[in-house]
CSV table of C-alpha atoms in Angstrom, one decimal:
chain,number,residue,atom,x,y,z
A,1,UNK,CA,20.8,-47.4,-51.4
A,2,UNK,CA,19.8,-44.2,-49.7
A,3,UNK,CA,19.3,-44.3,-46.0
A,4,UNK,CA,16.8,-42.0,-44.2
A,5,UNK,CA,17.9,-40.4,-41.0
A,6,UNK,CA,15.3,-39.5,-38.3
A,7,UNK,CA,15.6,-37.4,-35.2
A,8,UNK,CA,17.5,-38.8,-32.3
A,9,UNK,CA,16.0,-38.9,-28.8
A,10,UNK,CA,18.4,-36.2,-27.7
A,11,UNK,CA,17.4,-33.9,-30.5
A,12,UNK,CA,13.7,-34.4,-29.7
A,13,UNK,CA,14.3,-33.6,-26.1
A,14,UNK,CA,16.1,-30.4,-27.1
A,15,UNK,CA,13.3,-29.3,-29.3
A,16,UNK,CA,10.7,-30.0,-26.6
A,17,UNK,CA,12.8,-28.1,-24.1
A,18,UNK,CA,13.0,-25.1,-26.5
A,19,UNK,CA,9.2,-25.2,-27.1
A,20,UNK,CA,8.6,-25.3,-23.3
A,21,UNK,CA,10.8,-22.3,-22.7
A,22,UNK,CA,9.1,-20.3,-25.5
A,23,UNK,CA,5.7,-21.3,-24.1
A,24,UNK,CA,6.7,-20.1,-20.6
A,25,UNK,CA,7.9,-16.8,-22.0
A,26,UNK,CA,4.7,-16.4,-23.9
A,27,UNK,CA,2.6,-17.2,-20.9
A,28,UNK,CA,4.5,-14.6,-18.8
A,29,UNK,CA,4.1,-12.0,-21.4
A,30,UNK,CA,0.4,-12.7,-21.7
A,31,UNK,CA,-0.1,-12.5,-17.9
A,32,UNK,CA,1.9,-9.2,-17.8
A,33,UNK,CA,-0.2,-7.8,-20.6
A,34,UNK,CA,-3.4,-8.7,-18.8
A,35,UNK,CA,-2.2,-7.1,-15.6
A,36,UNK,CA,-1.4,-3.9,-17.5
A,37,UNK,CA,-4.8,-3.9,-19.2
A,38,UNK,CA,-6.6,-4.3,-15.8
A,39,UNK,CA,-4.6,-1.5,-14.3
A,40,UNK,CA,-5.5,0.7,-17.2
A,41,UNK,CA,-9.2,-0.2,-16.8
A,42,UNK,CA,-9.0,0.5,-13.1
A,43,UNK,CA,-7.5,3.9,-13.9
A,44,UNK,CA,-10.4,4.6,-16.3
A,45,UNK,CA,-13.0,3.6,-13.6
A,46,UNK,CA,-11.4,5.9,-11.0
A,47,UNK,CA,-11.5,8.8,-13.4
A,48,UNK,CA,-15.2,8.1,-14.0
A,49,UNK,CA,-15.9,7.9,-10.3
A,50,UNK,CA,-14.1,11.2,-9.8
A,51,UNK,CA,-16.2,12.8,-12.5
A,52,UNK,CA,-19.4,11.5,-10.9
A,53,UNK,CA,-18.3,12.8,-7.5
A,54,UNK,CA,-17.6,16.2,-9.2
A,55,UNK,CA,-21.1,16.2,-10.7
A,56,UNK,CA,-22.5,15.5,-7.2
A,57,UNK,CA,-20.5,18.5,-5.9
A,58,UNK,CA,-21.8,20.8,-8.6
A,59,UNK,CA,-25.4,20.0,-7.5
A,60,UNK,CA,-24.6,20.3,-3.8
A,61,UNK,CA,-22.5,23.5,-3.4
A,62,UNK,CA,-19.2,21.6,-3.5
A,63,UNK,CA,-20.2,18.9,-1.0
A,64,UNK,CA,-19.0,15.4,-1.8
A,65,UNK,CA,-20.3,12.0,-0.4
A,66,UNK,CA,-17.0,10.8,0.9
A,67,UNK,CA,-15.6,9.8,4.2
A,68,UNK,CA,-15.9,6.8,6.5
A,69,UNK,CA,-18.5,5.2,8.8
A,70,UNK,CA,-18.8,4.3,12.5
A,71,UNK,CA,-15.5,5.7,13.7
A,72,UNK,CA,-13.5,3.2,11.6
A,73,UNK,CA,-11.5,4.8,8.8
A,74,UNK,CA,-11.2,1.5,7.1
A,75,UNK,CA,-15.0,1.6,6.5
A,76,UNK,CA,-14.7,3.9,3.5
A,77,UNK,CA,-16.0,1.9,0.6
A,78,UNK,CA,-19.7,1.5,1.5
A,79,UNK,CA,-22.7,1.9,-0.8
A,80,UNK,CA,-25.5,0.5,1.3
A,81,UNK,CA,-25.7,-0.4,5.0
A,82,UNK,CA,-28.1,-3.3,5.3
A,83,UNK,CA,-27.9,-3.2,9.1
A,84,UNK,CA,-29.2,0.3,9.2
A,85,UNK,CA,-31.1,0.4,5.9
A,86,UNK,CA,-29.2,3.5,4.7
A,87,UNK,CA,-27.5,4.5,1.5
A,88,UNK,CA,-24.2,6.0,2.5
A,89,UNK,CA,-21.0,7.3,0.8
A,90,UNK,CA,-21.1,6.1,-2.8
A,91,UNK,CA,-24.7,5.1,-2.2
A,92,UNK,CA,-25.6,8.8,-2.4
A,93,UNK,CA,-24.4,8.8,-6.0
A,94,UNK,CA,-26.8,5.9,-6.6
A,95,UNK,CA,-29.8,7.5,-5.0
A,96,UNK,CA,-29.1,10.7,-7.0
A,97,UNK,CA,-29.3,8.6,-10.2
A,98,UNK,CA,-25.7,9.3,-11.1
A,99,UNK,CA,-24.6,5.6,-11.4
A,100,UNK,CA,-25.9,4.6,-14.8
A,101,UNK,CA,-22.9,2.2,-15.0
A,102,UNK,CA,-22.3,0.9,-11.4
A,103,UNK,CA,-19.3,-1.2,-12.5
A,104,UNK,CA,-17.2,1.9,-12.4
A,105,UNK,CA,-17.2,1.5,-8.6
A,106,UNK,CA,-15.3,-1.8,-8.9
A,107,UNK,CA,-11.7,-2.7,-9.9
A,108,UNK,CA,-11.7,-5.1,-12.8
A,109,UNK,CA,-8.7,-6.9,-11.3
A,110,UNK,CA,-10.6,-7.7,-8.1
A,111,UNK,CA,-10.7,-11.4,-7.1
A,112,UNK,CA,-12.4,-11.1,-3.7
A,113,UNK,CA,-16.2,-11.5,-4.0
A,114,UNK,CA,-16.7,-9.1,-1.1
A,115,UNK,CA,-15.2,-6.2,-3.1
A,116,UNK,CA,-16.4,-7.2,-6.6
A,117,UNK,CA,-19.5,-6.2,-8.6
A,118,UNK,CA,-22.7,-8.2,-8.1
A,119,UNK,CA,-21.5,-11.3,-6.3
A,120,UNK,CA,-23.4,-13.5,-3.9
A,121,UNK,CA,-21.8,-11.6,-1.0
A,122,UNK,CA,-21.9,-8.2,-2.6
A,123,UNK,CA,-25.1,-8.1,-4.7
A,124,UNK,CA,-26.3,-5.3,-7.0
A,125,UNK,CA,-28.6,-3.4,-7.0
A,126,UNK,CA,-28.2,-2.4,-3.3
A,127,UNK,CA,-31.1,-1.7,-1.0
A,128,UNK,CA,-32.0,-5.1,0.5
A,129,UNK,CA,-32.4,-4.9,4.3
A,130,UNK,CA,-29.7,-6.9,6.1
A,131,UNK,CA,-27.3,-7.1,3.1
A,132,UNK,CA,-24.4,-4.7,3.0
A,133,UNK,CA,-23.1,-3.6,-0.3
A,134,UNK,CA,-19.5,-2.2,-0.7
A,135,UNK,CA,-17.8,-0.5,-3.6
A,136,UNK,CA,-14.3,-1.5,-4.7
A,137,UNK,CA,-12.7,1.9,-4.2
A,138,UNK,CA,-11.8,3.7,-1.0
A,139,UNK,CA,-12.8,7.2,-0.2
A,140,UNK,CA,-10.4,9.5,1.6
A,141,UNK,CA,-11.4,9.3,5.3
A,142,UNK,CA,-12.4,13.0,5.4
A,143,UNK,CA,-15.3,12.9,7.8
A,144,UNK,CA,-17.0,10.4,10.0
A,145,UNK,CA,-20.6,9.7,8.9
A,146,UNK,CA,-21.3,7.8,12.1
A,147,UNK,CA,-24.1,5.4,11.5
A,148,UNK,CA,-26.4,7.8,9.7
A,149,UNK,CA,-27.1,8.5,6.1
A,150,UNK,CA,-25.2,11.9,6.1
A,151,UNK,CA,-22.2,13.3,7.9
A,152,UNK,CA,-22.5,16.0,10.5
A,153,UNK,CA,-20.4,18.2,8.2
A,154,UNK,CA,-20.1,17.5,4.5
A,155,UNK,CA,-16.6,17.7,3.1
A,156,UNK,CA,-16.3,20.4,0.4
A,157,UNK,CA,-14.1,19.6,-2.5
A,158,UNK,CA,-13.3,23.2,-3.1
A,159,UNK,CA,-11.5,23.5,0.3
A,160,UNK,CA,-9.5,20.3,0.3
A,161,UNK,CA,-6.5,21.4,-1.7
A,162,UNK,CA,-4.4,18.9,-3.6
A,163,UNK,CA,-4.9,15.6,-1.8
A,164,UNK,CA,-5.7,12.0,-2.6
A,165,UNK,CA,-9.4,11.6,-2.9
A,166,UNK,CA,-10.1,8.1,-4.1
A,167,UNK,CA,-8.0,4.9,-4.3
A,168,UNK,CA,-8.1,1.2,-4.7
A,169,UNK,CA,-9.5,-0.3,-1.5
A,170,UNK,CA,-6.6,-0.7,1.0
A,171,UNK,CA,-8.0,-0.7,4.5
A,172,UNK,CA,-6.5,-4.1,5.0
A,173,UNK,CA,-3.4,-5.7,3.3
A,174,UNK,CA,-5.6,-8.5,1.9
A,175,UNK,CA,-7.6,-5.9,-0.1
A,176,UNK,CA,-4.5,-5.1,-2.1
A,177,UNK,CA,-3.5,-8.8,-2.3
A,178,UNK,CA,-6.8,-9.5,-4.1
A,179,UNK,CA,-6.2,-7.1,-7.0
A,180,UNK,CA,-3.0,-5.4,-8.1
A,181,UNK,CA,-0.8,-6.6,-5.2
A,182,UNK,CA,2.2,-4.4,-5.9
A,183,UNK,CA,0.5,-1.0,-5.5
A,184,UNK,CA,-2.7,1.0,-6.0
A,185,UNK,CA,-4.2,3.5,-8.3
A,186,UNK,CA,-4.9,6.9,-6.6
A,187,UNK,CA,-7.1,9.8,-7.8
A,188,UNK,CA,-6.4,13.3,-6.6
A,189,UNK,CA,-8.6,16.3,-6.3
A,190,UNK,CA,-7.4,17.7,-9.7
A,191,UNK,CA,-8.7,14.5,-11.4
A,192,UNK,CA,-5.3,13.0,-12.1
A,193,UNK,CA,-4.7,9.3,-11.4
A,194,UNK,CA,-1.2,8.0,-10.3
A,195,UNK,CA,0.1,4.6,-9.6
A,196,UNK,CA,1.6,4.4,-6.0
A,197,UNK,CA,3.9,1.5,-5.2
A,198,UNK,CA,2.9,-0.5,-2.2
A,199,UNK,CA,6.3,-0.3,-0.7
A,200,UNK,CA,5.7,3.4,0.0
A,201,UNK,CA,3.0,2.8,2.5
A,202,UNK,CA,3.4,-0.9,3.5
A,203,UNK,CA,5.0,-0.1,6.9
A,204,UNK,CA,1.8,1.7,8.0
A,205,UNK,CA,-0.6,-0.6,6.3
A,206,UNK,CA,0.8,-4.0,7.5
A,207,UNK,CA,-0.5,-3.7,11.1
A,208,UNK,CA,-4.1,-3.1,9.9
A,209,UNK,CA,-5.1,-6.7,10.1
A,210,UNK,CA,-8.6,-6.0,11.4
A,211,UNK,CA,-11.2,-3.2,10.9
A,212,UNK,CA,-10.9,-1.3,14.1
A,213,UNK,CA,-10.7,2.3,15.3
A,214,UNK,CA,-7.3,1.2,16.7
A,215,UNK,CA,-5.9,1.4,13.2
A,216,UNK,CA,-7.2,4.9,12.4
A,217,UNK,CA,-3.8,6.5,13.0
A,218,UNK,CA,-2.2,4.0,10.6
A,219,UNK,CA,-4.8,4.8,8.0
A,220,UNK,CA,-4.1,8.5,8.4
A,221,UNK,CA,-0.4,7.8,7.8
A,222,UNK,CA,-1.2,5.8,4.7
A,223,UNK,CA,-3.4,8.5,3.2
A,224,UNK,CA,-0.8,11.2,4.2
A,225,UNK,CA,1.8,9.2,2.1
A,226,UNK,CA,-0.6,9.1,-0.8
A,227,UNK,CA,-1.1,12.9,-0.6
A,228,UNK,CA,2.7,13.2,-1.1
A,229,UNK,CA,2.4,11.9,-4.7
C-alpha cells in the first residue's frame, strides 16, 4: 500500500514565514515607489508654478508676486488673507487668471489639511471673508508685503541672480514632516528643480517651532543654504 505524506507543521511554518518576508519586501518596495512618484509629481508642480510666475513677470516688467507677509518670513505660502480680504502672493496669479489648474500650488504628498488643496481648513476657491487660504509651496522671502495686497517694492526676477525661488513649504519642521520628511524640492531662478536633503538645513530650521519674526534670521539661513545648491 502506498502512503501519502503531507506537510509537517514545521514545513508549514517555514512556508508562512517566507511568504511573510516576501510580503514585507513587496510592501516596502511599493511604499518606496509611491514616495518616488509623489516626489516626481511635486517636481512637476513646482516647474509649472515657476512657469506661471514667469508668465506673470512677462506681463509686469519682470515683477513677481513673491515674498512674505506681516514681518514673518514663515508667512510665505499665502493665496488669500481672509482677515484682511486680500489676494496676496500666489493669490495674484489667481486674480490674473493664471491658475487654470490650482492643484499645481500643492504638493501631492501633503498630509496636513492646512497645506493641502481644497480641504475644510484650506478651501478652494479662495475669496471668502474670514477664511485664509494657503498654497503648499513656499516663496523665497524676498520682500515684506506687510498686510496689504502688494509689496512696497516688487521683487524683479531679472535682478535676483541664481537663487532659490520656490520650495516645499518649510517654515516649520512640521511642514516637512507632513510630506517628504527627508528633504524638499527647490526651484531656482533658472527653472531647474533640485532635491535638497533636510540634513543640510535642519540645524537652522529646528528652532522654528512657531511662526514669529524671532525666527526670521533662521529662515534667512535656511534659504541661504538652499541658494548654495
